[in-house]
Coordinates of C-alpha atoms in Angstrom, one line a residue:
X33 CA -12.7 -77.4 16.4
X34 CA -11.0 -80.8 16.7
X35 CA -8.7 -81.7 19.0
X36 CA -4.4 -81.6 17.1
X37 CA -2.0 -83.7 18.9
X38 CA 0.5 -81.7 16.5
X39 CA -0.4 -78.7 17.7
X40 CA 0.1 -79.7 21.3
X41 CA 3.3 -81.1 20.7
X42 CA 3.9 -77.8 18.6
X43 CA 3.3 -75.4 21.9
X44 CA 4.1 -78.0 24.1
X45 CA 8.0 -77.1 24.9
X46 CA 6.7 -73.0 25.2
X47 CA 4.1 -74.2 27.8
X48 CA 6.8 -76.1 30.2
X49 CA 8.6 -72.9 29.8
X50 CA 5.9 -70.8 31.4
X51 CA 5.1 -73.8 34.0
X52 CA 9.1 -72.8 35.5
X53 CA 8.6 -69.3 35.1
X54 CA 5.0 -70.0 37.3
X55 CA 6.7 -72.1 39.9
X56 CA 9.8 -69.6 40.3
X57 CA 7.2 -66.7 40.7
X58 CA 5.3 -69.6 43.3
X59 CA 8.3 -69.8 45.2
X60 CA 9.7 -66.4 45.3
X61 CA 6.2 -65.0 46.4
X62 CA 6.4 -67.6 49.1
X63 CA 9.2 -66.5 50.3
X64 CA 8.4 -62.7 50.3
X65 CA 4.8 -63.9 52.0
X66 CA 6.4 -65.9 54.8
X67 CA 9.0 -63.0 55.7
X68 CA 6.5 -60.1 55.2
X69 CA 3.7 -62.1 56.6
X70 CA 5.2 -62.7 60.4
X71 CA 6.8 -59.5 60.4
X72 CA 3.4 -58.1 59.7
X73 CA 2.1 -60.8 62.3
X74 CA 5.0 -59.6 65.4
X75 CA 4.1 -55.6 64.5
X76 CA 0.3 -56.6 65.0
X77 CA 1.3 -58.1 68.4
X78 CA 3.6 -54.9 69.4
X79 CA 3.1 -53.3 72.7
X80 CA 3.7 -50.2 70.8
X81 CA 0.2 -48.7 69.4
X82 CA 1.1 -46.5 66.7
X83 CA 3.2 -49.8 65.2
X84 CA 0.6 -51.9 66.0
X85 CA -2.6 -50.0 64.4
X86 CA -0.7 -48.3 61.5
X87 CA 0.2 -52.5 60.7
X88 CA -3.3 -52.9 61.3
X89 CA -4.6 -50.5 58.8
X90 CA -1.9 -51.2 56.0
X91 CA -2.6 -54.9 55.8
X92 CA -6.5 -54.4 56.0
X93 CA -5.4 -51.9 53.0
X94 CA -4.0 -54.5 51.4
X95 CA -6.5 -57.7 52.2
X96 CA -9.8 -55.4 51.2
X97 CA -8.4 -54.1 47.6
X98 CA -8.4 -56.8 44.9
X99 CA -4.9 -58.3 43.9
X100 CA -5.0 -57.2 39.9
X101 CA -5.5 -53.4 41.1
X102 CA -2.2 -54.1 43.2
X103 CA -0.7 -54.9 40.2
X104 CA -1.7 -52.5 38.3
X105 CA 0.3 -50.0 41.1
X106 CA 2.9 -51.8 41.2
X107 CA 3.8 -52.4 37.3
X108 CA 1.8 -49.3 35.5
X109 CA 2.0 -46.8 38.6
X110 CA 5.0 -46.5 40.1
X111 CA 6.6 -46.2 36.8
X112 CA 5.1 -42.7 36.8
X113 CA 6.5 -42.4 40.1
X114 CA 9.9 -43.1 38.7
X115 CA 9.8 -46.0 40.2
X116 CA 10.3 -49.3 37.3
X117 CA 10.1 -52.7 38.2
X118 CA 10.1 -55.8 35.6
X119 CA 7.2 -57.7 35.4
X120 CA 8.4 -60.8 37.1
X121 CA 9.9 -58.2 40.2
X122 CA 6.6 -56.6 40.1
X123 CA 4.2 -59.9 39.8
X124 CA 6.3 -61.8 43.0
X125 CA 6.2 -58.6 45.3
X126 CA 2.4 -58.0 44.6
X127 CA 1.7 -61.3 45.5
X128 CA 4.3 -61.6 48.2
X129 CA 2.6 -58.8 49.6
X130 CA -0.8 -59.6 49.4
X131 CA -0.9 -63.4 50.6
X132 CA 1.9 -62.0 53.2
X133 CA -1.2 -60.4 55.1
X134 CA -2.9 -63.4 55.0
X135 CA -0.2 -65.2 56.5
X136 CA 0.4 -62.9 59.0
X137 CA -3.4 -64.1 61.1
X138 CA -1.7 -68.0 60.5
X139 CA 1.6 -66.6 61.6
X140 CA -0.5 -64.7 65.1
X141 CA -2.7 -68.0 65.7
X142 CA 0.6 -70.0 66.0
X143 CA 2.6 -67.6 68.1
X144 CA -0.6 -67.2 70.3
X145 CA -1.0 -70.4 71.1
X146 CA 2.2 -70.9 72.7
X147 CA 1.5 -71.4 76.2
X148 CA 1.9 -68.5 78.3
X149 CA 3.7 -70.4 80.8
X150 CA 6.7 -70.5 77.8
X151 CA 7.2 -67.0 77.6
X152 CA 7.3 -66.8 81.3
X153 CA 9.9 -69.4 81.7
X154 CA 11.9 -67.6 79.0
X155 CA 12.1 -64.9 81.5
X156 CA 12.9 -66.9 84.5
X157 CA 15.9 -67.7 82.1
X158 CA 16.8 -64.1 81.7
X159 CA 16.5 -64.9 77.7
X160 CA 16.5 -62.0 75.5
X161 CA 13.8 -61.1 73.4
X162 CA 15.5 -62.6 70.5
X163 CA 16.5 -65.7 71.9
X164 CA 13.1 -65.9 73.2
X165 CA 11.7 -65.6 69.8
X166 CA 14.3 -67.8 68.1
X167 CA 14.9 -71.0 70.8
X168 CA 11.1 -70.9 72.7
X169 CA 8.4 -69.1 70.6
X170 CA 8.5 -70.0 66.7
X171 CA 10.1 -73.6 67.1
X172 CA 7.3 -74.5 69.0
X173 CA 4.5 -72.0 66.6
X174 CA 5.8 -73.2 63.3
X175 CA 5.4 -76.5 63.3
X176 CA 1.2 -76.2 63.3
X177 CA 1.7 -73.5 61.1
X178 CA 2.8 -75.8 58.0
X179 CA -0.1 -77.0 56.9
X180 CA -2.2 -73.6 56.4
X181 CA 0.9 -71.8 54.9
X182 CA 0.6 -74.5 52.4
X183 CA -2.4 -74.1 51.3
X184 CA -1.7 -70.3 51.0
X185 CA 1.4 -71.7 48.5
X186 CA -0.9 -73.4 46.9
X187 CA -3.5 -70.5 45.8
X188 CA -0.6 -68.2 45.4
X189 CA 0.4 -70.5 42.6
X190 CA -3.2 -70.6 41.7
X191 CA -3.3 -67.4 41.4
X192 CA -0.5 -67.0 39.2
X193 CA -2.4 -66.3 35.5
X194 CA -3.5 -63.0 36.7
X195 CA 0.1 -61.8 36.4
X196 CA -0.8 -62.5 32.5
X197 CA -2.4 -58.8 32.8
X198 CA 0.9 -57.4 33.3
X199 CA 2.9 -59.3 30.6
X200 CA 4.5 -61.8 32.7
X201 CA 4.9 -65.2 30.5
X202 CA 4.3 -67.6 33.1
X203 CA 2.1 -70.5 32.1
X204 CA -0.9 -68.9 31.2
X205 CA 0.5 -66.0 29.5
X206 CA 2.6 -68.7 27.1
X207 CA -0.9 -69.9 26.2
X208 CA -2.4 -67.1 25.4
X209 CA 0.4 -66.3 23.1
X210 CA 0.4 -69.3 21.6
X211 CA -3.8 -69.1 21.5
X212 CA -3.4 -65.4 20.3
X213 CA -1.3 -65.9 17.5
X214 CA -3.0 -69.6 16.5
X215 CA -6.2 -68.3 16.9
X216 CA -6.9 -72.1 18.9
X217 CA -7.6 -71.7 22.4
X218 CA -8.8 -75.4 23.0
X219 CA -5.1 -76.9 23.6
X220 CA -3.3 -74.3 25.1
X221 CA -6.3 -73.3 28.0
X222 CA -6.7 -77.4 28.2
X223 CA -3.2 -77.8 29.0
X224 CA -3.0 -74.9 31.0
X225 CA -5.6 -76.2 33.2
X226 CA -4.1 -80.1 33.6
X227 CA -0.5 -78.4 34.3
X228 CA -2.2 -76.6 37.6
X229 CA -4.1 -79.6 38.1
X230 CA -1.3 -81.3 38.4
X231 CA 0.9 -79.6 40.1
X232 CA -1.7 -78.5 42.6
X233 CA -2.4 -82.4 43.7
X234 CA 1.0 -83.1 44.1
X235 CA 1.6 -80.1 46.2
X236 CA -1.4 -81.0 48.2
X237 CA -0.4 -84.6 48.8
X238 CA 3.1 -83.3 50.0
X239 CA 1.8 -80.8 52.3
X240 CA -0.4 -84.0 53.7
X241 CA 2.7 -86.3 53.8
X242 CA 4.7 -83.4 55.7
X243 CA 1.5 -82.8 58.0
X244 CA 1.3 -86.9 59.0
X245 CA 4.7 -86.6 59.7
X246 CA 4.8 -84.0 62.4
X247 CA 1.6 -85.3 64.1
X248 CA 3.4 -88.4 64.1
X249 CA 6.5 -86.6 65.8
X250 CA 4.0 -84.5 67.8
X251 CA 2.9 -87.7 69.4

């Protein structure tokens, strides 16, 4: 099959439509994994145990079953639960909620780090627990943070085309469409696969850029 620059230019405007549909799903998801992700990360660290290892066992749950199966639950399952959810609702909270766990160990690594003698100071202060959290802890934990919780970002949006199996039209699922009904798979998957190339350098070479920057401050 040869490649058709009129066919590209033909699916072309569809596939930019799933590439925003893939990012907004990217950055939604981010935002559920970051929030989910430390308070899954501050639970782990409670002094409480039934909090701690009941967090424990859902996010091993979670980390040791694979993603599409969460899916599944979440867009097939629950409906039968009378519980319905869109695909695009159901695609960000499945992945929200399964990088969120991995975020979490990123999220515990940076609070942990945070000298001992900080959290003892915030004491002597007489600081409450949430101005301990919010002035001392995670200003000084976040910062390190950055660049692994990129790199999570970046698989999340990665990971995007499996969300196809549940109907969402993001990027992939445009080009299947587009392959389905054409019957050409060559310029829809090609494209597909230079639009995360693409993206996915450019992300990467931010997160570098934003990583120099606070070594640079750091020092």
């Amino acid at each position: 099959m040869d490649w058709s620059w009129e066919f590209v230019a033909e699916i072309t405007p569809s596939l930019l439509q799933g590439l925003v549909v893939t990012v907004q799903i990217t950055l939604l998801s981010s935002v559920v994994a970051l929030v989910i992700g430390l308070f899954f990360a501050i639970a782990k660290m409670s002094p409480i145990f039934v909090l701690r290892q009941s967090t424990i066992l859902v996010t091993e749950a979670i980390r040791r079953t694979p993603l599409l199966v969460q899916l599944y639950f979440l867009f097939y399952v629950l409906p039968d639960l009378g519980i319905v959810l869109s695909p695009l609702v159901a695609g960000t909270i499945g992945l929200g909620l399964h990088y969120g766990t991995y975020v979490s160990e990123v999220y515990r690594a940076g609070i942990q780090n945070v000298p001992a003698g900080q959290w003892e100071a915030a004491r002597a202060c007489n600081l409450t627990v949430w101005q301990t959290w919010t002035q001392i802890v995670l200003p000084q934990a976040i910062p390190p943070m950055i660049p692994p919780l990129g790199n999570y970002v970046i698989a999340m949006f990665k990971e995007t085309p499996i969300l196809s199996a549940i109907t969402v039209l993001d990027l992939m699922g445009e080009a299947l469409a587009q392959a389905n009904f054409s019957y050409r798979y060559l310029e829809p998957i090609t494209l597909v696969a230079f639009g995360f190339l693409t993206v996915s350098l450019c992300s990467a070479a931010i997160i570098k850029l934003l990583e120099a920057r606070l070594n640079l401050r750091a020092a």
